[in-house]
PDB file of C-alpha atoms in Angstrom:
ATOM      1  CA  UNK A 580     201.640 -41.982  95.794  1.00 85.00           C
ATOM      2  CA  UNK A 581     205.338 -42.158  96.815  1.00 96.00           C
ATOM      3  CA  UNK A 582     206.613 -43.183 100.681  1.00 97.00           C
ATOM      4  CA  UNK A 583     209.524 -41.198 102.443  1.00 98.00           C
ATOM      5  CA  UNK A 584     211.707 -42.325 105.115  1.00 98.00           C
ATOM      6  CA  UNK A 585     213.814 -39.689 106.852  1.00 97.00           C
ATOM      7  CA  UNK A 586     216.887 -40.899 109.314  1.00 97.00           C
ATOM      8  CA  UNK A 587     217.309 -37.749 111.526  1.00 94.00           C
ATOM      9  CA  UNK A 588     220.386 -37.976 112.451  1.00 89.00           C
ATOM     10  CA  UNK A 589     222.718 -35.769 115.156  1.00 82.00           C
ATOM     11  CA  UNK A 590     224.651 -34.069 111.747  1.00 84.00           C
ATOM     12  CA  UNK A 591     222.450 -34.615 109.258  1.00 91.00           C
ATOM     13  CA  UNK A 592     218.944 -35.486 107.813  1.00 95.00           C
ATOM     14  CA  UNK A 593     218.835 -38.070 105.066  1.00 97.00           C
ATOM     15  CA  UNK A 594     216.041 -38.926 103.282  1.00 98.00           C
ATOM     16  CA  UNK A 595     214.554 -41.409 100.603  1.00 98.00           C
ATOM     17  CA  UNK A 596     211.568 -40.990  98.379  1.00 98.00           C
ATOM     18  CA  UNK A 597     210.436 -44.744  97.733  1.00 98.00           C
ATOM     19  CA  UNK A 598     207.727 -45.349  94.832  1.00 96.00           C
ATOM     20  CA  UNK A 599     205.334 -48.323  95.399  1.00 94.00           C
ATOM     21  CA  UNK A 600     207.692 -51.180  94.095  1.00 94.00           C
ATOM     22  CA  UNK A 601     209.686 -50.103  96.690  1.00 95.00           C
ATOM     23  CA  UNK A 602     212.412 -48.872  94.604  1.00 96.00           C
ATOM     24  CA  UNK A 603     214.620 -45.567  95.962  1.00 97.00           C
ATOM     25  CA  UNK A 604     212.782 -42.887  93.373  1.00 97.00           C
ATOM     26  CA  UNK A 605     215.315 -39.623  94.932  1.00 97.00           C
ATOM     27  CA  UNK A 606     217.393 -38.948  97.516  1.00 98.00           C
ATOM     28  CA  UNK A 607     217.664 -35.492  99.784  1.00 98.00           C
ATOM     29  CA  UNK A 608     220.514 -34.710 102.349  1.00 97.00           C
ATOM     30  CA  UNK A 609     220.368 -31.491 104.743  1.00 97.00           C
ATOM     31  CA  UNK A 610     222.316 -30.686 107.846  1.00 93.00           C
ATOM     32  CA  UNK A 611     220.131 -31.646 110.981  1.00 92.00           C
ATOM     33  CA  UNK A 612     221.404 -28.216 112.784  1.00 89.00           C
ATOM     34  CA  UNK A 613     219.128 -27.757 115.994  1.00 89.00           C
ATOM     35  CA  UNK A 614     215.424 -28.140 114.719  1.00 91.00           C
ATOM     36  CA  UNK A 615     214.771 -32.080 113.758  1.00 92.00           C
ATOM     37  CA  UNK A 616     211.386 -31.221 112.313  1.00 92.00           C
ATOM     38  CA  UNK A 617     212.946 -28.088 110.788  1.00 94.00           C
ATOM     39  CA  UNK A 618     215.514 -30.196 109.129  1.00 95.00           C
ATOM     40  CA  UNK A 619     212.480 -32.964 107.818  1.00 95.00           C
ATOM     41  CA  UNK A 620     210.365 -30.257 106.787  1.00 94.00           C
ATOM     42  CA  UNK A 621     212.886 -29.204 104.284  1.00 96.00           C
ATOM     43  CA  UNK A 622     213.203 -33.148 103.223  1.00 96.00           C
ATOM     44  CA  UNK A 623     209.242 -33.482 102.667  1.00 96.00           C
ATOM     45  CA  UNK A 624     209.280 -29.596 101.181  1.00 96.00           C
ATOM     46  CA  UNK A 625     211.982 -31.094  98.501  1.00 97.00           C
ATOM     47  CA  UNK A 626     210.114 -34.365  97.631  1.00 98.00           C
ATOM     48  CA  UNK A 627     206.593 -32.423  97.960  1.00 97.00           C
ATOM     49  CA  UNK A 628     207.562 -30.411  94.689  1.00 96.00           C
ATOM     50  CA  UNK A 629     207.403 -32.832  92.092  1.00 94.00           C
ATOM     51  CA  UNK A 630     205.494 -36.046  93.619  1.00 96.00           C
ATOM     52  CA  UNK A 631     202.568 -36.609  96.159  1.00 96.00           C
ATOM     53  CA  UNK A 632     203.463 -37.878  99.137  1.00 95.00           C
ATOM     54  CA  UNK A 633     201.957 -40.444 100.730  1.00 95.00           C
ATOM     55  CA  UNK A 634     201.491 -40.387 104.854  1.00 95.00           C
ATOM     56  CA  UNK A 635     202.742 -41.114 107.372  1.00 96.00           C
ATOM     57  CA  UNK A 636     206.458 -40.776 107.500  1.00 96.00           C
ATOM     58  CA  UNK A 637     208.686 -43.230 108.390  1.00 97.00           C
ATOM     59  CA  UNK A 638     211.226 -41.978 110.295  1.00 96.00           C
ATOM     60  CA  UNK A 639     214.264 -43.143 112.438  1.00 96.00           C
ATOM     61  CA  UNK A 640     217.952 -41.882 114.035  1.00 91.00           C
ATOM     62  CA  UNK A 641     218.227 -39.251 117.407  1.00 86.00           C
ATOM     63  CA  UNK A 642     215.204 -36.904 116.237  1.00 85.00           C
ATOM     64  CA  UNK A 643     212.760 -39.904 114.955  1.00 87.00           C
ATOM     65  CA  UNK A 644     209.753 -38.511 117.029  1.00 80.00           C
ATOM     66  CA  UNK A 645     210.181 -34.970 116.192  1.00 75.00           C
ATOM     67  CA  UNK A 646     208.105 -34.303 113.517  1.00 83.00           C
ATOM     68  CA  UNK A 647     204.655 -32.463 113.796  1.00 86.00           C
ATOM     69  CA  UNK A 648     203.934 -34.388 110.445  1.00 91.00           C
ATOM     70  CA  UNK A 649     202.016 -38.040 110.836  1.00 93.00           C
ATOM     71  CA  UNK A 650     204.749 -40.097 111.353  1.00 94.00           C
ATOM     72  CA  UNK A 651     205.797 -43.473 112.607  1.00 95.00           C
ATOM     73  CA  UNK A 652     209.156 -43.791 114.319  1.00 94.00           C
ATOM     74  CA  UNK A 653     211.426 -47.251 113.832  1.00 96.00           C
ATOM     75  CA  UNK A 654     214.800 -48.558 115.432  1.00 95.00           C
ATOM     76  CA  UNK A 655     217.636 -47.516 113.468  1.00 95.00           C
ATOM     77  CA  UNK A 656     219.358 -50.610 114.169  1.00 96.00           C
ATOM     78  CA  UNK A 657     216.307 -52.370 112.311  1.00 97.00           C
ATOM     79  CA  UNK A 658     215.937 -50.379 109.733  1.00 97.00           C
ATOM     80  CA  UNK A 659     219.935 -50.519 108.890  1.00 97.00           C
ATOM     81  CA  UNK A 660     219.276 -54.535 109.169  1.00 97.00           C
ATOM     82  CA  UNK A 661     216.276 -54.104 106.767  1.00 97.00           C
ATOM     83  CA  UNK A 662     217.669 -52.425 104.173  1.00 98.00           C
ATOM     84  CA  UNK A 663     220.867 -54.384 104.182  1.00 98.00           C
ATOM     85  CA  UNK A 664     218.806 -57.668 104.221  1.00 97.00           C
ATOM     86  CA  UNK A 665     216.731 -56.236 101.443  1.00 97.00           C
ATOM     87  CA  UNK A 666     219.713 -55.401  98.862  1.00 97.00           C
ATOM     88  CA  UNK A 667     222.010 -58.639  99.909  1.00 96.00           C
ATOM     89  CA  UNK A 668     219.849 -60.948 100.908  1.00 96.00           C
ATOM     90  CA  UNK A 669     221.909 -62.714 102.871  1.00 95.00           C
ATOM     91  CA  UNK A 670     223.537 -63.483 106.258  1.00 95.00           C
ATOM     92  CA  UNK A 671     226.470 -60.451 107.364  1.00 96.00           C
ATOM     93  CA  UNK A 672     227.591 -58.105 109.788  1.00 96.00           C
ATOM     94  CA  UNK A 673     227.069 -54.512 109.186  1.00 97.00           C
ATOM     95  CA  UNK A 674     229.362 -51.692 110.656  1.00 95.00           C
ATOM     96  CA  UNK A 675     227.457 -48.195 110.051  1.00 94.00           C
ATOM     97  CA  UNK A 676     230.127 -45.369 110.921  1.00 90.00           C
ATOM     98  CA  UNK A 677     228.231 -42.120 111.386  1.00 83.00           C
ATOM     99  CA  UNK A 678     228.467 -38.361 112.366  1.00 77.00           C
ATOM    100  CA  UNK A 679     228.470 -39.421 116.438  1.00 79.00           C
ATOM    101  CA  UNK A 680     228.771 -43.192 116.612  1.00 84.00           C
ATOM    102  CA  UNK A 681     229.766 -46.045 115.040  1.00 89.00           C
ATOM    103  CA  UNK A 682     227.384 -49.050 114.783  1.00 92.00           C
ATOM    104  CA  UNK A 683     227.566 -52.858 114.858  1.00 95.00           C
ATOM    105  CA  UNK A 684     224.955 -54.957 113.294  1.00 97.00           C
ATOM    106  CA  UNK A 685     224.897 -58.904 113.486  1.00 96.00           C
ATOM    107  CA  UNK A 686     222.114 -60.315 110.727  1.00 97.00           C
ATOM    108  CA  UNK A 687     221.113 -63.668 110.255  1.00 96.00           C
ATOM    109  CA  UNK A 688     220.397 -66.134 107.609  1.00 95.00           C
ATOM    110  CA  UNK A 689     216.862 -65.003 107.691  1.00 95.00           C
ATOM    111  CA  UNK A 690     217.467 -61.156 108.183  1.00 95.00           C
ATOM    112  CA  UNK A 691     216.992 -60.566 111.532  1.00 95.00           C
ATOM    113  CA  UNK A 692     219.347 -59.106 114.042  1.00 96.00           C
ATOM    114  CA  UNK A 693     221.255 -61.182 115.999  1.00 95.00           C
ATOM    115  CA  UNK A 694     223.343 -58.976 117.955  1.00 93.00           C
ATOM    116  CA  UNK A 695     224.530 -54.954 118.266  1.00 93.00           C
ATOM    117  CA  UNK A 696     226.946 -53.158 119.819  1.00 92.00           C
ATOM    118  CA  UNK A 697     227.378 -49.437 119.511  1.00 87.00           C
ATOM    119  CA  UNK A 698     230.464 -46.834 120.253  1.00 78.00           C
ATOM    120  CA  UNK A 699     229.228 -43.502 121.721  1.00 59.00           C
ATOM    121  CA  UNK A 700     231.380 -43.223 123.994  1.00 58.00           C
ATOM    122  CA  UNK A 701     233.410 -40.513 122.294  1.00 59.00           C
ATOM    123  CA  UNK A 702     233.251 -39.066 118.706  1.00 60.00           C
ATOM    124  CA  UNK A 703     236.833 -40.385 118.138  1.00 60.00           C
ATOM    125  CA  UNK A 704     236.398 -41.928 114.792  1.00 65.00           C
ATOM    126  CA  UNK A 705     233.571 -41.003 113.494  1.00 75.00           C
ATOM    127  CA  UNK A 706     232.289 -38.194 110.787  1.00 74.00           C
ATOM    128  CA  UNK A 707     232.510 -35.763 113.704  1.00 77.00           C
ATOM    129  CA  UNK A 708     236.465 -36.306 114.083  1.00 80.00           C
ATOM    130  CA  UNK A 709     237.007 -36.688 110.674  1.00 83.00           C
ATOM    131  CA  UNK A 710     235.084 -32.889 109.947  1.00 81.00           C
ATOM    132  CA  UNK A 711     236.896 -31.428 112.865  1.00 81.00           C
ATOM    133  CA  UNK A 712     240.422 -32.675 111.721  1.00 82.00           C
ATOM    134  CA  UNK A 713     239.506 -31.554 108.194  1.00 82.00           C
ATOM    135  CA  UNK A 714     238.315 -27.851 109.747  1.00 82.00           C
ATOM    136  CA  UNK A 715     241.534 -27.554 111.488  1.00 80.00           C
ATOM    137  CA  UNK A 716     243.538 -28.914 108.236  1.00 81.00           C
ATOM    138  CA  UNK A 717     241.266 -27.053 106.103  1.00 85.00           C
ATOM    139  CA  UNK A 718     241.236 -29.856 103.844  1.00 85.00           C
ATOM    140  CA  UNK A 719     238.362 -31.183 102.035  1.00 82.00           C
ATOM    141  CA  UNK A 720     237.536 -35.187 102.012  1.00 74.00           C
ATOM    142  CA  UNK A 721     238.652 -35.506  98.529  1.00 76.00           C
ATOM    143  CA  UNK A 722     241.797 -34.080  99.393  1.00 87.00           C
ATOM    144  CA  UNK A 723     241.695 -36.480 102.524  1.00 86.00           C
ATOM    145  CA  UNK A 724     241.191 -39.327 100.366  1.00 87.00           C
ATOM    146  CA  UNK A 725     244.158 -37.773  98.040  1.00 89.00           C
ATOM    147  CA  UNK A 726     246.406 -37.680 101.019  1.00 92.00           C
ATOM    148  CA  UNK A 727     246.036 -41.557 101.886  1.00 91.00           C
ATOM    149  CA  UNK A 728     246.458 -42.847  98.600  1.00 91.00           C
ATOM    150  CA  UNK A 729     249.886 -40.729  98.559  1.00 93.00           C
ATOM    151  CA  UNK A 730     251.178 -42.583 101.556  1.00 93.00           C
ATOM    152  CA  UNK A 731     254.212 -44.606 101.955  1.00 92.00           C
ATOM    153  CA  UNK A 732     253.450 -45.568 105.996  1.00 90.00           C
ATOM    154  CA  UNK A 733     251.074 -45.336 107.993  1.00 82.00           C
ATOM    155  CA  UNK A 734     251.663 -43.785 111.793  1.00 87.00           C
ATOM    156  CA  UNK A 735     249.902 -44.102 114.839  1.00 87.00           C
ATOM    157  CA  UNK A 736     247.149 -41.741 115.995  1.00 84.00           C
ATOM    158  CA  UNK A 737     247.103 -43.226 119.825  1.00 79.00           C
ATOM    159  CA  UNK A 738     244.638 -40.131 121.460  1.00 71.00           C
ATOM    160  CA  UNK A 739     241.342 -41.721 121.579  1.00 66.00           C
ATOM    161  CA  UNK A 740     239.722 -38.757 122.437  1.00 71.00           C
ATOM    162  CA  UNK A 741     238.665 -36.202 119.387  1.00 70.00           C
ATOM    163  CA  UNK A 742     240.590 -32.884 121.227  1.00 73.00           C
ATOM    164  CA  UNK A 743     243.605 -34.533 122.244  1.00 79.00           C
ATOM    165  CA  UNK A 744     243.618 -36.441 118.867  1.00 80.00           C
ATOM    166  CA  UNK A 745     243.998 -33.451 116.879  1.00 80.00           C
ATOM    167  CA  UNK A 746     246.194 -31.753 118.987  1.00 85.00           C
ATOM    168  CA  UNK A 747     248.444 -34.322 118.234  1.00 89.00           C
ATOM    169  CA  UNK A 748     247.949 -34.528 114.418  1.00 86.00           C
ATOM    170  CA  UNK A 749     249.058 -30.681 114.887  1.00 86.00           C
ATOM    171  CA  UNK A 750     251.780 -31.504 116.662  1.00 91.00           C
ATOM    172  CA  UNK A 751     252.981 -34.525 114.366  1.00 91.00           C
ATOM    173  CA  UNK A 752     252.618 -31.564 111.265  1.00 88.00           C
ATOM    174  CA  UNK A 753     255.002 -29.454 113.544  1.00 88.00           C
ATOM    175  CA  UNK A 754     257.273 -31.977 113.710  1.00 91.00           C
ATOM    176  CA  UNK A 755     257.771 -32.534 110.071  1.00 90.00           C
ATOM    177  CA  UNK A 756     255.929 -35.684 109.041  1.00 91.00           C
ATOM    178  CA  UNK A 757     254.205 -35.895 105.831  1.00 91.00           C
ATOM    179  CA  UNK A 758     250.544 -35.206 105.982  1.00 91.00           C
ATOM    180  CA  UNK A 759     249.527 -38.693 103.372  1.00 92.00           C
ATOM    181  CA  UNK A 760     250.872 -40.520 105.908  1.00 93.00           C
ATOM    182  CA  UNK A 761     249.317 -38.363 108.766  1.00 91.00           C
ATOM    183  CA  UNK A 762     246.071 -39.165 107.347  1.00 91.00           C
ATOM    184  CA  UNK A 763     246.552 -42.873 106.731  1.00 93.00           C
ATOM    185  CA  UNK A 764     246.510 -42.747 110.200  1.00 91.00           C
ATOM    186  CA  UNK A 765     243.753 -40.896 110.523  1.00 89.00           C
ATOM    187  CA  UNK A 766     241.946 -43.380 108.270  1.00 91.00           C
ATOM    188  CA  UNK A 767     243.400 -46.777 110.295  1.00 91.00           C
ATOM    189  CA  UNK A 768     242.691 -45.057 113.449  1.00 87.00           C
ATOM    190  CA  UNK A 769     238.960 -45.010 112.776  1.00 87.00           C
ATOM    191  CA  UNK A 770     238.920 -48.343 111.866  1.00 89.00           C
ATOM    192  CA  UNK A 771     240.345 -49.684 114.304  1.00 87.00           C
ATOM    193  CA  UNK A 772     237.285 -48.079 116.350  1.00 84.00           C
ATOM    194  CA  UNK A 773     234.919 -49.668 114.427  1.00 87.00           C
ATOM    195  CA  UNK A 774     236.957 -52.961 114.532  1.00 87.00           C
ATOM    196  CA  UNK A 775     236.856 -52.720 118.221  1.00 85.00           C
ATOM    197  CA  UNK A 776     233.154 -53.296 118.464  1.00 86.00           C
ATOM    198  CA  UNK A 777     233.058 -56.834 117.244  1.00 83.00           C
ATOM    199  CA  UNK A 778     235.221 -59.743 115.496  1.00 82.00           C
ATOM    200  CA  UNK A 779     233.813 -59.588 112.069  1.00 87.00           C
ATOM    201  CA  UNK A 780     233.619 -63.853 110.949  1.00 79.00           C
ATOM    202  CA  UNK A 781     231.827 -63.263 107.786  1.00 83.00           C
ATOM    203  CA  UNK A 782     230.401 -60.913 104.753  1.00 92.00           C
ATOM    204  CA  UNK A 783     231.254 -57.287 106.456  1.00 96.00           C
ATOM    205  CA  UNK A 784     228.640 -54.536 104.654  1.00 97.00           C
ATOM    206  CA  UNK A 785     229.627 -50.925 105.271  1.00 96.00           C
ATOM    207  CA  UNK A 786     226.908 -47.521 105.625  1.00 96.00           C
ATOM    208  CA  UNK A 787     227.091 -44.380 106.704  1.00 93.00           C
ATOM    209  CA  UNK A 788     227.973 -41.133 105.010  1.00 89.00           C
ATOM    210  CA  UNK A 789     232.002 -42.020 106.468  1.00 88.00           C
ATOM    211  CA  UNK A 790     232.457 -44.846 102.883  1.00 90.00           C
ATOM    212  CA  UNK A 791     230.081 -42.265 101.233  1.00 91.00           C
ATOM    213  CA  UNK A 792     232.866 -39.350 101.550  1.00 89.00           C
ATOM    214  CA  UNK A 793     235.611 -41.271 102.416  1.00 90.00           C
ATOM    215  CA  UNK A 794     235.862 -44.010  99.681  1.00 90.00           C
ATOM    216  CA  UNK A 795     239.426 -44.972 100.528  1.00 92.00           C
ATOM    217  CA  UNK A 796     237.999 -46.604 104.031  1.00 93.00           C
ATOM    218  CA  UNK A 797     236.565 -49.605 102.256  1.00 95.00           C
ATOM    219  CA  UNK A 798     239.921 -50.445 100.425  1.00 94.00           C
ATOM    220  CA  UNK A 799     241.483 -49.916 103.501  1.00 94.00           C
ATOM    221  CA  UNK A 800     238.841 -52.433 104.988  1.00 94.00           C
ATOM    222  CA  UNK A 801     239.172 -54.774 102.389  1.00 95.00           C
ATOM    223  CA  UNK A 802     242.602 -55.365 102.769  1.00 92.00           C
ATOM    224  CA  UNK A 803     241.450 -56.883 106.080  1.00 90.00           C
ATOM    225  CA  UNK A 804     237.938 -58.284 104.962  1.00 93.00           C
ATOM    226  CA  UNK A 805     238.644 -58.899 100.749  1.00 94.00           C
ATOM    227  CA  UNK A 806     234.995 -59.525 100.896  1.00 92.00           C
ATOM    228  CA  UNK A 807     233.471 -56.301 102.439  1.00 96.00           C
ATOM    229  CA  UNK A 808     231.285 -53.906 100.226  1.00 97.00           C
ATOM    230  CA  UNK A 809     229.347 -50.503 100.674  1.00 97.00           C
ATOM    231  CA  UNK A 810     226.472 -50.163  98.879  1.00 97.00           C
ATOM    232  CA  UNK A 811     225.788 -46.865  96.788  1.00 94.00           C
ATOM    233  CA  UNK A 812     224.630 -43.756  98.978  1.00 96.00           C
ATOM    234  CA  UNK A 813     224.927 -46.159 102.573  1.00 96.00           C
ATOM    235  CA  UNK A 814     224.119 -42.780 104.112  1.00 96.00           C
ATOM    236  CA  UNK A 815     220.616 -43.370 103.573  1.00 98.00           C
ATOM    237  CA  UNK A 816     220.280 -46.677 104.174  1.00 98.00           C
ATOM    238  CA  UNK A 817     218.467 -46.224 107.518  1.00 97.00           C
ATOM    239  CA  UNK A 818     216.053 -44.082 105.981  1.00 98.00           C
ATOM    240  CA  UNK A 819     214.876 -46.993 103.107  1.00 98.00           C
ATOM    241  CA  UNK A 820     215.067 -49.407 105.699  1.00 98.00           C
ATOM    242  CA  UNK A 821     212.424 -47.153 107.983  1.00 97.00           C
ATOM    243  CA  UNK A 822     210.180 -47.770 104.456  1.00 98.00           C
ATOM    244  CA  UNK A 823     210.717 -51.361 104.045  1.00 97.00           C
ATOM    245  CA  UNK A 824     210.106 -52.101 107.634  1.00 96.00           C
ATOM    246  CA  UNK A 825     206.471 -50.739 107.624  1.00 93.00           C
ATOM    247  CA  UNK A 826     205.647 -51.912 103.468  1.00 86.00           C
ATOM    248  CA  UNK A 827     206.473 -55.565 105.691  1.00 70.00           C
ATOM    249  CA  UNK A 828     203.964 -54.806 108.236  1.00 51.00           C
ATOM    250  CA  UNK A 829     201.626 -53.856 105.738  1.00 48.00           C
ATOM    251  CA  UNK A 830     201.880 -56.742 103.310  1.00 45.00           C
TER     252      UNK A 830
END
């Protein structure tokens, strides 16, 4: 019998298919569109055709009690803390930049969280803005990433808001400036977001589908924090953390 943990988020649906040794068997990623149990019906559809699932779900993010399936609904902010905990064993902060917010997670020496912050106030520098600035562009985030290493300076994105933000990347393209440097920017401009949320004193962990996409942000961030790491697929960290988080309850 196999676990799955889903993290419904506001863009998209990630989930985890976790065998009893609680190791990640598969992974699944669909667009949440405007049906959360539509969107983790197609998750549990994907696992359901080659392994038994096991019930309930685990489930976390906006649509976490959504699901007509048995289910039990966690925290995001402690399952992100579990599943960090769980691969690094160790005391960090976590910044999780997603499709509508960005997230700050303080963990301890003995895993749990100490302290969180969280940006909602606009989408500015998160996956949203990046996937509206790449719409407008009609560039695709390797070509983003292609851009920024191409750069010779950076320049200043100073709209906070996601609009007025790209109306002035249009404007800037008007006005003749290079677009690698454009989207260096881009880049510093959502991490100085993130950055904004907390003063990070020790072993910085990234997540989210942002250093999933947009590999170039951690280098960026480790010029900063020469310590700071992403693990593989952070996207889905929430939703193995939503399994890890009940396996603890149960053991």
């Amino acid at each position: 019998m196999y676990k799955v943990g889903i993290d419904l988020g506001s863009s998209y649906t990630k989930g985890v298919l976790v065998d009893s040794s609680n190791q990640i068997i598969d992974y699944h990623l669909v667009k949440t569109g405007f049906d959360f149990n539509r969107s983790s019906k197609r998750i549990i559809d994907k696992f359901s055709e080659n392994f038994k699932i096991d019930l309930p779900i685990y489930t976390c993010g906006y649509g976490r009690e959504k699901l007509e399936v048995e289910s039990v609904s966690n925290s995001e902010i402690m399952a992100l803390a579990e599943a960090v905990y769980h691969l690094y064993n160790k005391k960090c902060s976590v910044i999780d930049i997603g499709g509508q917010d960005t997230k700050y997670i303080k963990i301890n020496e003995i895993g749990k969280v100490d302290k969180f912050r969280m940006n909602r106030k606009c989408a500015a520098g998160t996956g949203s803005f990046l996937e509206e600035i790449a719409f407008r562009l009609d560039v695709s985030a390797t070509e983003f990433n292609s851009f920024a290493e191409q750069a010779t300076e950076t320049i200043k994105i100073n709209s906070f808001c996601t609009v007025f933000a790209v109306s002035e990347i249009v404007g800037m393209i008007k006005n003749g400036l290079t677009m690698p440097n454009i989207v260096l920017g881009i880049y510093n401009s959502i991490l100085d977001r993130s950055f904004e949320l907390a003063n990070i004193d020790d072993s910085l962990i990234l997540t989210g589908g942002i250093p999933d996409y947009h590999p170039i942000i951690l280098k960026l961030i480790q010029k900063k924090i020469p310590n700071a790491v992403s693990p593989e697929k952070s996207q889905f960290m929430a939703a193995y953390g939503s399994v890890l988080l009940n396996t603890k309850r149960v053991n």
